[in-house]
Coordinates of C-alpha atoms in Angstrom, one line a residue:
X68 CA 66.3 104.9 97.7
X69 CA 65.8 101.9 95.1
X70 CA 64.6 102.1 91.8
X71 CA 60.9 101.2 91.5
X72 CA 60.2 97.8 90.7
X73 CA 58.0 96.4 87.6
X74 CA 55.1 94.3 88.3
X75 CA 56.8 91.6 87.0
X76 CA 60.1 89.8 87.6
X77 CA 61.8 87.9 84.6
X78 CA 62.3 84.5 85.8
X79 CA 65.1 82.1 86.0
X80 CA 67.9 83.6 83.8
X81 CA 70.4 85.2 86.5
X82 CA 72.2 86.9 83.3
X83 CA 69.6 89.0 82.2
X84 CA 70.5 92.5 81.9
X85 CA 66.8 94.5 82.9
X86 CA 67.2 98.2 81.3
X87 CA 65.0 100.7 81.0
X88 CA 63.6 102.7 78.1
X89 CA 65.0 106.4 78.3
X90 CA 64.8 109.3 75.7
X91 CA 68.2 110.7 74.6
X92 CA 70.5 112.8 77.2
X93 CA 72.9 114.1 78.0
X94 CA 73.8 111.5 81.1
X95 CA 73.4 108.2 78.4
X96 CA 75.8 109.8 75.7
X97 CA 72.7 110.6 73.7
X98 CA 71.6 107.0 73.1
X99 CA 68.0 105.7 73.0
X100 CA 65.8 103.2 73.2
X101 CA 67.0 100.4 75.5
X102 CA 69.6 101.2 78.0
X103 CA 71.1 98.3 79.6
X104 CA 71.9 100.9 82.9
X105 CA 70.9 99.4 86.0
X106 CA 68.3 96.8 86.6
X107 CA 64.5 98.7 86.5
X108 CA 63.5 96.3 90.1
X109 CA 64.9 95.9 93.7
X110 CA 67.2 93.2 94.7
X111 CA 65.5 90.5 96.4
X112 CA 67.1 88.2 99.3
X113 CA 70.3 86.1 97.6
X114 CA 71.2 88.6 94.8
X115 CA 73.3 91.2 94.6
X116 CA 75.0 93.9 92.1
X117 CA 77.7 93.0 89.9
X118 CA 79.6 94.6 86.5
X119 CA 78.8 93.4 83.3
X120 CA 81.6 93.9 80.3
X121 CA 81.5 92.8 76.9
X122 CA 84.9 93.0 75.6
X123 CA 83.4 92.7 71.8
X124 CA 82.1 95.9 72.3
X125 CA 84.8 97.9 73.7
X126 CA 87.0 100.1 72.1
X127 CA 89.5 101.3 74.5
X128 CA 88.7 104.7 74.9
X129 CA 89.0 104.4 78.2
X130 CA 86.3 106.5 79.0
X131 CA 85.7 104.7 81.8
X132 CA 88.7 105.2 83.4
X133 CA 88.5 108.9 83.3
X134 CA 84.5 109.0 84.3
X135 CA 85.5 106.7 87.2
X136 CA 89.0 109.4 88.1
X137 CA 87.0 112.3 88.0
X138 CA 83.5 111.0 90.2
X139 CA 86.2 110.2 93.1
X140 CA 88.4 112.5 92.6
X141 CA 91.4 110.6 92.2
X142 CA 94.9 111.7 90.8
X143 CA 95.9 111.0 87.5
X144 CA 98.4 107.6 88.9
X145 CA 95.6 106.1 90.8
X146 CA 92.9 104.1 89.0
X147 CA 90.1 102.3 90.3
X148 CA 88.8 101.2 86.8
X149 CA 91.7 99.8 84.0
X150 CA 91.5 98.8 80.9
X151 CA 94.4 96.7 80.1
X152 CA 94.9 95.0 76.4
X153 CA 94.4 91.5 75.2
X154 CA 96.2 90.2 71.8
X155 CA 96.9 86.7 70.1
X156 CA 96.4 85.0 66.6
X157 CA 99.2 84.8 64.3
X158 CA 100.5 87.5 61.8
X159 CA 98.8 88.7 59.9
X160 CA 95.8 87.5 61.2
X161 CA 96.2 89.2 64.9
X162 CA 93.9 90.4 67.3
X163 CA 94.5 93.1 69.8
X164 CA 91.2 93.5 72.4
X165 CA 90.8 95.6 75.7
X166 CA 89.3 94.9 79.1
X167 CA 87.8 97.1 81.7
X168 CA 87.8 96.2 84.8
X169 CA 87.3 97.7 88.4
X170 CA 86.4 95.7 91.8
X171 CA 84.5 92.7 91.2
X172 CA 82.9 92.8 93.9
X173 CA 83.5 88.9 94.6
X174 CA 81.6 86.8 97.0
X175 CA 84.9 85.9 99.2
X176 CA 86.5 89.4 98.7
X177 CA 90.2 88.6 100.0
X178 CA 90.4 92.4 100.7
X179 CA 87.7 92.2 103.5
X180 CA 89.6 88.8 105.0
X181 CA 92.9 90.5 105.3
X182 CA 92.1 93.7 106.3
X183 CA 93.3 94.5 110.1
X184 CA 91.2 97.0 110.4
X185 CA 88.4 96.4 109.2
X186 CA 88.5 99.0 106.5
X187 CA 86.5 96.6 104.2
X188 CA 82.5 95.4 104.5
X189 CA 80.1 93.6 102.0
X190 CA 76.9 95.4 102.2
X191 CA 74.2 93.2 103.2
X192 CA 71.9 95.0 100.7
X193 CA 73.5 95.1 97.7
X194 CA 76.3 93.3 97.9
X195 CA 78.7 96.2 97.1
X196 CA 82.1 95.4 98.4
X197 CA 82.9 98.8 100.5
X198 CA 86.0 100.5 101.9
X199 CA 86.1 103.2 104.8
X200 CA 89.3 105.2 104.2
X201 CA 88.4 106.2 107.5
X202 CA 89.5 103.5 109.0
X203 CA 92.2 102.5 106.5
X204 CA 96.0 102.3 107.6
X205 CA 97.4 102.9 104.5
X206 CA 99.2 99.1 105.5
X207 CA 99.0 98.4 101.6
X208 CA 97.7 94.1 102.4
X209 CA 94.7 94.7 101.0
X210 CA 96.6 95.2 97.8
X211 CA 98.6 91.8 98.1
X212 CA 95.4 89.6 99.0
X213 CA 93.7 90.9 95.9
X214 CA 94.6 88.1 93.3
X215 CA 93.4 91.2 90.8
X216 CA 95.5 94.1 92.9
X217 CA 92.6 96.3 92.8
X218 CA 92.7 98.7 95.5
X219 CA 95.0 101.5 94.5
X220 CA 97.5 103.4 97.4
X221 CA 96.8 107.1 97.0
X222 CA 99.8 108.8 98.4
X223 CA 98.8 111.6 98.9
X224 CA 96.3 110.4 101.4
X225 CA 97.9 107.9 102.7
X226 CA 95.2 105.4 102.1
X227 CA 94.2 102.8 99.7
X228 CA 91.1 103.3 97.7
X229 CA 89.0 101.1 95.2
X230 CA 85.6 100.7 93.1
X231 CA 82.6 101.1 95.5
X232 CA 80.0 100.8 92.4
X233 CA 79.3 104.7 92.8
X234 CA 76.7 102.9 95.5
X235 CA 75.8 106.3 95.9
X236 CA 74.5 106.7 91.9
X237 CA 73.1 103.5 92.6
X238 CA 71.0 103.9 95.1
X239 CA 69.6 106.7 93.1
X240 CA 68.9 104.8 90.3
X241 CA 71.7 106.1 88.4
X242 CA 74.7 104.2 86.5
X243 CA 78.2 104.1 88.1
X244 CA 80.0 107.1 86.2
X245 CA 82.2 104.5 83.9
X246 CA 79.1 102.3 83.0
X247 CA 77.3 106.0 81.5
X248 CA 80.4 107.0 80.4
X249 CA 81.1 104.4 78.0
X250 CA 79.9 105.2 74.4
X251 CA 79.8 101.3 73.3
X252 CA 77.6 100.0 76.0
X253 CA 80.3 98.0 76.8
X254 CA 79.9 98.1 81.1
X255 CA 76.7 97.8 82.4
X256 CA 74.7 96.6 85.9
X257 CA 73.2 93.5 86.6
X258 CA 71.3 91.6 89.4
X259 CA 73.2 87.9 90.0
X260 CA 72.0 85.2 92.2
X261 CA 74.8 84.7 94.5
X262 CA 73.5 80.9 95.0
X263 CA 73.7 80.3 91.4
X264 CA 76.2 81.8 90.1
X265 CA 78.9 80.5 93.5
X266 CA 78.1 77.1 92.1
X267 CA 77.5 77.3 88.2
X268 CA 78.2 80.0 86.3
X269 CA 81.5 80.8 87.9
X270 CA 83.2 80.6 84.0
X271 CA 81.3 84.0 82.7
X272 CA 83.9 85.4 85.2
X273 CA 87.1 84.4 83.1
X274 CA 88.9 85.7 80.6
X275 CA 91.9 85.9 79.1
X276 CA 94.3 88.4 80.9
X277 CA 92.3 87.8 84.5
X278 CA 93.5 85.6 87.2
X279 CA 91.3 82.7 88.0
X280 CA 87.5 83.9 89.2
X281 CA 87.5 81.1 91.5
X282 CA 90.3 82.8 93.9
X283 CA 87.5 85.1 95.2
X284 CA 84.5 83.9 93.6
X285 CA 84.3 87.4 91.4
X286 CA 80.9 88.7 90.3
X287 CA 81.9 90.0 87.7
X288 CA 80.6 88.9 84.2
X289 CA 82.3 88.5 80.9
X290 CA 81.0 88.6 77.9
X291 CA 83.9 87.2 75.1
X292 CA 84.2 87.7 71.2
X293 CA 83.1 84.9 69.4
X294 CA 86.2 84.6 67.9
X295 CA 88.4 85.2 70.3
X296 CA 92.0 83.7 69.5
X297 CA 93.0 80.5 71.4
X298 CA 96.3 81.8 72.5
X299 CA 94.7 85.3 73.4
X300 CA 96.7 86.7 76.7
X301 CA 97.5 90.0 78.2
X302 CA 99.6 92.1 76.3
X303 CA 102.0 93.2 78.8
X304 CA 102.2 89.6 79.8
X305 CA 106.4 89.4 79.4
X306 CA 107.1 93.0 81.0
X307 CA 108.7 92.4 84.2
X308 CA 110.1 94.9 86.5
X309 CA 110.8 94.9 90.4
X310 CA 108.4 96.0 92.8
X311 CA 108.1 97.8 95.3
X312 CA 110.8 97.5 97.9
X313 CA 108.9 97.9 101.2
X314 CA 112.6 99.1 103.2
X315 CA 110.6 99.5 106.1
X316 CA 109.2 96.0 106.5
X317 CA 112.7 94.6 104.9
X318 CA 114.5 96.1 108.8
X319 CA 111.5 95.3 110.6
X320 CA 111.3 91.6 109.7
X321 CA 114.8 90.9 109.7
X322 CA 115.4 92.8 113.2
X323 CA 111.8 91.0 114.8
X324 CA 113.4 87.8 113.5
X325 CA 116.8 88.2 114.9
X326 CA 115.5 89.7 118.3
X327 CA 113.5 86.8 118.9
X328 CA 115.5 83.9 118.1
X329 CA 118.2 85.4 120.1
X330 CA 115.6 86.0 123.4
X331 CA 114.5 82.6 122.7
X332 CA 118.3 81.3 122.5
X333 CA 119.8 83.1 125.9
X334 CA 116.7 81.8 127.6
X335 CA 117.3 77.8 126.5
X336 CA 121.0 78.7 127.7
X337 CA 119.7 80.1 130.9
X338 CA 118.1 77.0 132.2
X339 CA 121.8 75.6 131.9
X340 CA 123.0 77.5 134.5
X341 CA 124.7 80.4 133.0
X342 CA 121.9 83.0 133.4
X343 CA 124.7 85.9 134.4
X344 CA 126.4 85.3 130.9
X345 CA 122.9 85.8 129.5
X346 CA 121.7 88.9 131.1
X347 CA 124.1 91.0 127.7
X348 CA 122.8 89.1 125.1
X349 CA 119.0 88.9 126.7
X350 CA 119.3 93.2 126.6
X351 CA 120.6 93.6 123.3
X352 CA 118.0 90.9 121.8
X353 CA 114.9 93.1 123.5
X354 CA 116.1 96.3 122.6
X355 CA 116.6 95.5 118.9
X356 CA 113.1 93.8 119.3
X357 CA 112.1 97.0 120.7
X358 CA 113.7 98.8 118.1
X359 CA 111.9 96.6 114.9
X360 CA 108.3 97.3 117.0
X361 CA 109.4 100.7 116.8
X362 CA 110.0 101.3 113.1
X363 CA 107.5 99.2 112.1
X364 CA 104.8 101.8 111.4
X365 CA 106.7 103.4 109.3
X366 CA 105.8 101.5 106.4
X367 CA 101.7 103.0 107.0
X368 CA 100.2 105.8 104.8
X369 CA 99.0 106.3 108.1
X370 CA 101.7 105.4 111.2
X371 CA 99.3 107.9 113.9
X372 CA 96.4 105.2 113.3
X373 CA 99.1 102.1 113.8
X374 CA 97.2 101.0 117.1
X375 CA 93.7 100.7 114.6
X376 CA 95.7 97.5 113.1
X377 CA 94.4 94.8 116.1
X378 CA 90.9 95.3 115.2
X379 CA 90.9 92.4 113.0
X380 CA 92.2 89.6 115.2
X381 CA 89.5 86.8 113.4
X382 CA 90.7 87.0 109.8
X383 CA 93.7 89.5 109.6
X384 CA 97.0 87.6 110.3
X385 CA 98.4 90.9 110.5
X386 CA 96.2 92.2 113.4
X387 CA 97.5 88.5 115.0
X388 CA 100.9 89.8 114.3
X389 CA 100.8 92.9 116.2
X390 CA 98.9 91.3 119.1
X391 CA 101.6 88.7 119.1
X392 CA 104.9 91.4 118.9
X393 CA 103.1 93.4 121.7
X394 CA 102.5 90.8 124.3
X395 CA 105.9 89.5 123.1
X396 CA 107.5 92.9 124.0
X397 CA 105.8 92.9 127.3
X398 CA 106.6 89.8 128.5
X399 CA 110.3 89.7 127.2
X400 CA 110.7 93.4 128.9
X401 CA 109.5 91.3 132.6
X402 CA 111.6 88.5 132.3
X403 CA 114.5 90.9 131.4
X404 CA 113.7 92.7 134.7
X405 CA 113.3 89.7 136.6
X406 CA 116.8 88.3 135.2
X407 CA 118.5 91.7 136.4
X408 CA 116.8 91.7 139.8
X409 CA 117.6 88.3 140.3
X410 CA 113.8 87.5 140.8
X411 CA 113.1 84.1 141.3
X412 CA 110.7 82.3 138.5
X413 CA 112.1 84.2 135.8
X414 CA 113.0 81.2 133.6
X415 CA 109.0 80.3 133.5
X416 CA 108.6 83.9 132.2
X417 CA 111.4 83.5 129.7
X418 CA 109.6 80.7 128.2
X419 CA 106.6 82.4 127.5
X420 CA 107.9 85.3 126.0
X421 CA 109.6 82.9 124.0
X422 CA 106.9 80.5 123.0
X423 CA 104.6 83.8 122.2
X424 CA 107.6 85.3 120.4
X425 CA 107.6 82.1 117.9
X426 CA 104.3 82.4 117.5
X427 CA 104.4 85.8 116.4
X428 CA 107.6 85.1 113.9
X429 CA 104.7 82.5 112.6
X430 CA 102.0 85.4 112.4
X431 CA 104.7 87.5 110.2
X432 CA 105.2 84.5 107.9
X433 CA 101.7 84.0 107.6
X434 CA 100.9 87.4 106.1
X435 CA 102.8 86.7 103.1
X436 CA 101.1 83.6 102.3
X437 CA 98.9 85.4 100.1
X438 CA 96.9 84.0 96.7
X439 CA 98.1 87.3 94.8
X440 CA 101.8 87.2 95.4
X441 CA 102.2 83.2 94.2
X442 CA 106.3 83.7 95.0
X443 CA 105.4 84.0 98.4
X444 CA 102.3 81.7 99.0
X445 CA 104.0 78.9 100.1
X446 CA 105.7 77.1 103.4
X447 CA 109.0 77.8 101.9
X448 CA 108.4 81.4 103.6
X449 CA 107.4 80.5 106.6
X450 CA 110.9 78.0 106.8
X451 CA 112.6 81.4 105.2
X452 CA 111.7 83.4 108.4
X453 CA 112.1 80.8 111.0
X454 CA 115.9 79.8 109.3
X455 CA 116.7 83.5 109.2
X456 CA 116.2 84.3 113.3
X457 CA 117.8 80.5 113.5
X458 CA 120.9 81.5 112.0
X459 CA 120.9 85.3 113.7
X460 CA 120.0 84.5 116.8
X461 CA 122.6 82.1 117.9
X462 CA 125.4 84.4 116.5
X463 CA 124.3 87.0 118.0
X464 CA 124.4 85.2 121.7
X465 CA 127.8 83.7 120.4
X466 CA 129.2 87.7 119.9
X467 CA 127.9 88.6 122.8
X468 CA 130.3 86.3 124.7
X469 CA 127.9 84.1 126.3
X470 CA 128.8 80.2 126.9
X471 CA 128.3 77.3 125.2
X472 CA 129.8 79.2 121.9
X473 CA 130.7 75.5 119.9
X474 CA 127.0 74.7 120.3
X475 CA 125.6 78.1 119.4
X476 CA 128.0 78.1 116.0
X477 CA 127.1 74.5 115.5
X478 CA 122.9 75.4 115.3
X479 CA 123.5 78.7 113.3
X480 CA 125.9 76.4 110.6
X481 CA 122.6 74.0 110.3
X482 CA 120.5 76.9 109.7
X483 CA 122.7 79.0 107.4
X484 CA 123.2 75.4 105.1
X485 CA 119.4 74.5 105.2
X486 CA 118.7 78.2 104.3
X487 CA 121.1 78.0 101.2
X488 CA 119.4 74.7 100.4
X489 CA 116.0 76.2 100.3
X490 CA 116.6 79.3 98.7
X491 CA 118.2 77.3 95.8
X492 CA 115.3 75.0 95.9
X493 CA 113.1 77.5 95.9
X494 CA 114.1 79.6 92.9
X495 CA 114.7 76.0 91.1
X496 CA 110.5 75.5 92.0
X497 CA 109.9 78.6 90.6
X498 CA 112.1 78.2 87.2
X499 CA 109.9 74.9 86.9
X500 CA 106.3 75.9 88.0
X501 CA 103.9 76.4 85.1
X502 CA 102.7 79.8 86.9
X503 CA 103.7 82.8 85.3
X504 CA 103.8 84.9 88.2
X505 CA 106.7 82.4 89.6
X506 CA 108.1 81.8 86.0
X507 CA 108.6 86.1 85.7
X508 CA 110.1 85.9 89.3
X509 CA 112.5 82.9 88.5
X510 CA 113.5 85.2 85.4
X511 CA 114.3 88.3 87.6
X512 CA 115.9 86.5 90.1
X513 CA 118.5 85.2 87.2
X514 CA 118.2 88.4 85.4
X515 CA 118.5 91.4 86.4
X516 CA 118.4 90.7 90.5
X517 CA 121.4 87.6 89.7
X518 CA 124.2 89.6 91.5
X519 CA 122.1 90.4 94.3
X520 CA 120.9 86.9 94.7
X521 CA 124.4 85.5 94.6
X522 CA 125.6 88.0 97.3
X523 CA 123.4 86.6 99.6
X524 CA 124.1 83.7 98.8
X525 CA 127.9 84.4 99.6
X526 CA 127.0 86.4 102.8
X527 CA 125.0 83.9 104.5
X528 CA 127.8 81.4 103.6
X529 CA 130.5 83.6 104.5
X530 CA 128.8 85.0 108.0
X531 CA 127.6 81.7 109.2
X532 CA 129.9 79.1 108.4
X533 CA 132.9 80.6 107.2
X534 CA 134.2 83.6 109.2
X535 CA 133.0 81.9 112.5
X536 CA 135.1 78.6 112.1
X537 CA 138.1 80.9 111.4
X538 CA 137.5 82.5 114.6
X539 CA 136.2 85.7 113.2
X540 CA 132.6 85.5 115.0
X541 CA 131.5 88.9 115.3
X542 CA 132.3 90.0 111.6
X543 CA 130.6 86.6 110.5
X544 CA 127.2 87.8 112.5
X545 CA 127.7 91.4 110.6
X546 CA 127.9 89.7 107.2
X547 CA 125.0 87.6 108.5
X548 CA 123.1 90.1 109.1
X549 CA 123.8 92.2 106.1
X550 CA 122.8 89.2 103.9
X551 CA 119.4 88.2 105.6
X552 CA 118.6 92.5 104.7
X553 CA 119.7 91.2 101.1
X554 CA 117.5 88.6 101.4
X555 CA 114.4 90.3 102.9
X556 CA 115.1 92.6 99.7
X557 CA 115.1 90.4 97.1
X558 CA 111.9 88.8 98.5
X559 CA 109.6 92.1 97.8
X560 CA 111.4 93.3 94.9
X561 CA 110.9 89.9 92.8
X562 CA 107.4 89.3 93.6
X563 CA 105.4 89.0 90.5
X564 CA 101.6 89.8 91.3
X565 CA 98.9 88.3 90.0
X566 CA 97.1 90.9 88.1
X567 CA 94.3 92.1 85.5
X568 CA 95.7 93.0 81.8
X569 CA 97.6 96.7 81.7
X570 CA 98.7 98.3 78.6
X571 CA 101.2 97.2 76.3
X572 CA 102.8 101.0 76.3
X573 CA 102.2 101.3 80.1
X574 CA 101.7 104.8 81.8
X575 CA 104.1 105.4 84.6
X576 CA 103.5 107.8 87.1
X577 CA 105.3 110.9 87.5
X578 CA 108.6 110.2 90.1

């Protein structure tokens, strides 16, 4: 039910903050007079609902946060509303300020785009950017798409969550629990005009400590001190630690990666004539194929709802992904019957199991090119992936005794050197960019990550050039394989997010 509407409608200013006049309560903190709430009229067609913060006001109480905790019910470690800390100036004439911030309800939300399931929806009304845990996986994407990693995994639910504007309080008339919780007046409700503000007023949405607004064309508004240092910047801007390590999708990547390159390699050798030595190396390739499909729900809050994941096959790289993997499976499984058999037409079936399996290594790559993780937002991935099954794959024929060894050893040597080169010339972009996300991963990388990065390093060297020219072909594709894992690792654990401001003293969860 919307809140009745005034006979009149203030014109032309889209930052006007309409309020009501309400004696003291209890649900306003005692305050009177004029409550800057909720707008007092309906949205019309074009608008929508979006925050409204004035970091001059707040004090950090994070009142907010707690109001916001409590309304959904959320454990203490999951937080839909933050308020992280601003600083700058020189001593002794510092600042330290504080921003809340929730979902911004943006006007391209990269949540809803990414989603496989469709978990995520923009309602038509109001504008309110909404998500059914119903339907949620648990797949955790949403959370790297979001340049502002808003939607929080609750564990014990095995969902993500995030702001939904208490749409519910809304529709009602009443404030979102952190806007009436805050004592300053800070937070508050407004009605934008999506036209307008998508092509003019886009700054309001930036601040210091807050990725760029135009990633996702965020809603939300931001009102600045006045004198707000020039160097202000989040304080826990230099606090680097490595994420989260995602084992799951490490073995699943690496194994989908390895299993098709190799398919795809005894099928090229098959149309030379030696299909019988191909028939081993066909059969290991689709089982560990088989395998990687296997174990790769395990990664889900939810693995029972895995199949949900294909409902998203216009945006969601990730529903093209498993679309891709299954049909790959299928038709790999055929043309691995037909080999056996001795079916005729069977090479015309390898090749498009193989041409559909590229395509789905592509898919994979293609999820991580994501505006919030800038470490992995670039083509160097998708080369990452596509030299990783090139170096695998052909070892893994060559072990498996099939002919044409010389050649196979010669293509997975190109592959392991060009993979060296780019990982080097990758981590040198990083150590150069001016982004700090990539300038915090260039610094674990070299710090604290250094051995590991070296090892792999040394184990794709040693497993795909060295071991196999002295012979040693089998141990080489082990060592291989042990540093594309390495690899696989050190590409989750040393992306640096983008993010909003957190704490300097940061809360960690209980372990």
């Amino acid at each position: 039910m919307q809140p009745a509407a005034t006979t009149e409608r203030p014109p032309e200013n889209p930052f006007t903050i309409l309020g009501t006049v309400q004696p003291p309560s209890p649900s306003t903190g005692g305050r009177s007079g004029p409550t800057p709430l909720v707008p007092d009229i309906p949205l019309e067609d074009g608008e929508q609902y979006r925050f409204h913060f004035d970091m001059s006001k707040c004090v950090g109480c994070k009142c907010c946060e707690v109001a916001c905790a409590e309304q959904n019910n959320n454990p203490a470690d999951v937080s839909w509303r933050r308020v992280g800390e601003v600083e700058g100036g020189v001593f002794p004439h510092t600042q330290r300020l504080h921003l809340s911030i929730g979902c911004n309800h943006c006007l391209d939300p990269a949540c809803m785009t990414g989603c496989p399931t469709k978990a995520y929806s923009k309602d038509p009304r109001t504008g309110i950017v909404l998500h059914n845990a119903d339907a949620c996986i648990g797949c955790e994407y949403c959370i790297w798409n979001c340049p502002y990693s808003v939607p929080a995994f609750n564990p014990a639910r095995g969902v993500v969550g995030k702001c939904d504007m208490c749409h519910g309080r809304l529709a009602e008339g009443d404030a979102p629990a952190c806007v009436d919780a805050c004592p300053s007046e800070a937070l508050a409700i407004e009605i934008v005009d999506v036209g307008e503000w998508r092509e003019m007023y886009r700054d309001e949405a930036n601040a210091p400590g807050l990725p760029s607004a135009d990633d996702t064309i965020s809603t939300t508004r931001l009102t600045l001190p006045e004198e707000l240092p020039l160097d202000a910047e989040k304080a826990d801007l230099h606090r680097m630690r490595p994420a989260k390590a995602h084992f799951s999708l490490v073995l699943m990547t690496v194994l989908t990666q390895l299993s098709i390159a190799g398919f795809s390699t005894t099928w090229l050798l098959s149309l030379s004539g030696g299909s019988a030595s191909v028939k081993a190396p066909a059969l290991v390739s689709l089982a560990l194929g088989l395998a990687s499909f296997a174990a790769s729900p395990l990664h889900l809050g939810r693995p029972a709802f895995a199949p949900l994941a294909i409902r998203n096959l216009r945006t969601s790289w990730l529903s093209r992904e498993v679309l891709a993997l299954s049909a790959f499976g299928l038709a790999a499984s055929v043309y691995a019957g037909m080999l056996l058999a001795g079916i005729s037409g069977a090479a015309a079936t390898g090749g498009i199991a193989a041409a559909i399996g590229l395509a789905a290594m592509y898919a994979t790559s293609r999820i991580y090119l994501v505006p919030g993780r800038p470490s992995w937002n670039s083509r160097l991935t998708i080369g990452d992936f596509f030299l990783t099954g090139g170096t695998l794959g052909p070892l893994l024929v060559a072990t498996l005794g099939a002919q044409h060894e010389r050649a196979l050893l010669a293509f997975a040597v190109v592959a392991a050197v060009l993979h060296v080169l780019l990982e080097i010339w990758r981590f040198l972009g990083f150590v150069r960019s001016e982004e700090h996300e990539k300038q915090a991963t260039a610094r674990l990388v070299s710090g604290p990550l250094s051995r590991l990065f070296l090892l792999r390093l040394g184990l794709l060297a040693a497993g795909a050039v060295g071991l196999p020219a002295l012979g040693y072909v089998g141990p080489g594709f082990a060592l291989a394989v042990i540093g594309a894992l390495v690899g696989r690792y050190l590409f989750f654990v040393s992306a640096v997010p983008k993010n909003m401001a957190m704490p300097f003293l940061e809360r960690r969860p209980a372990a």
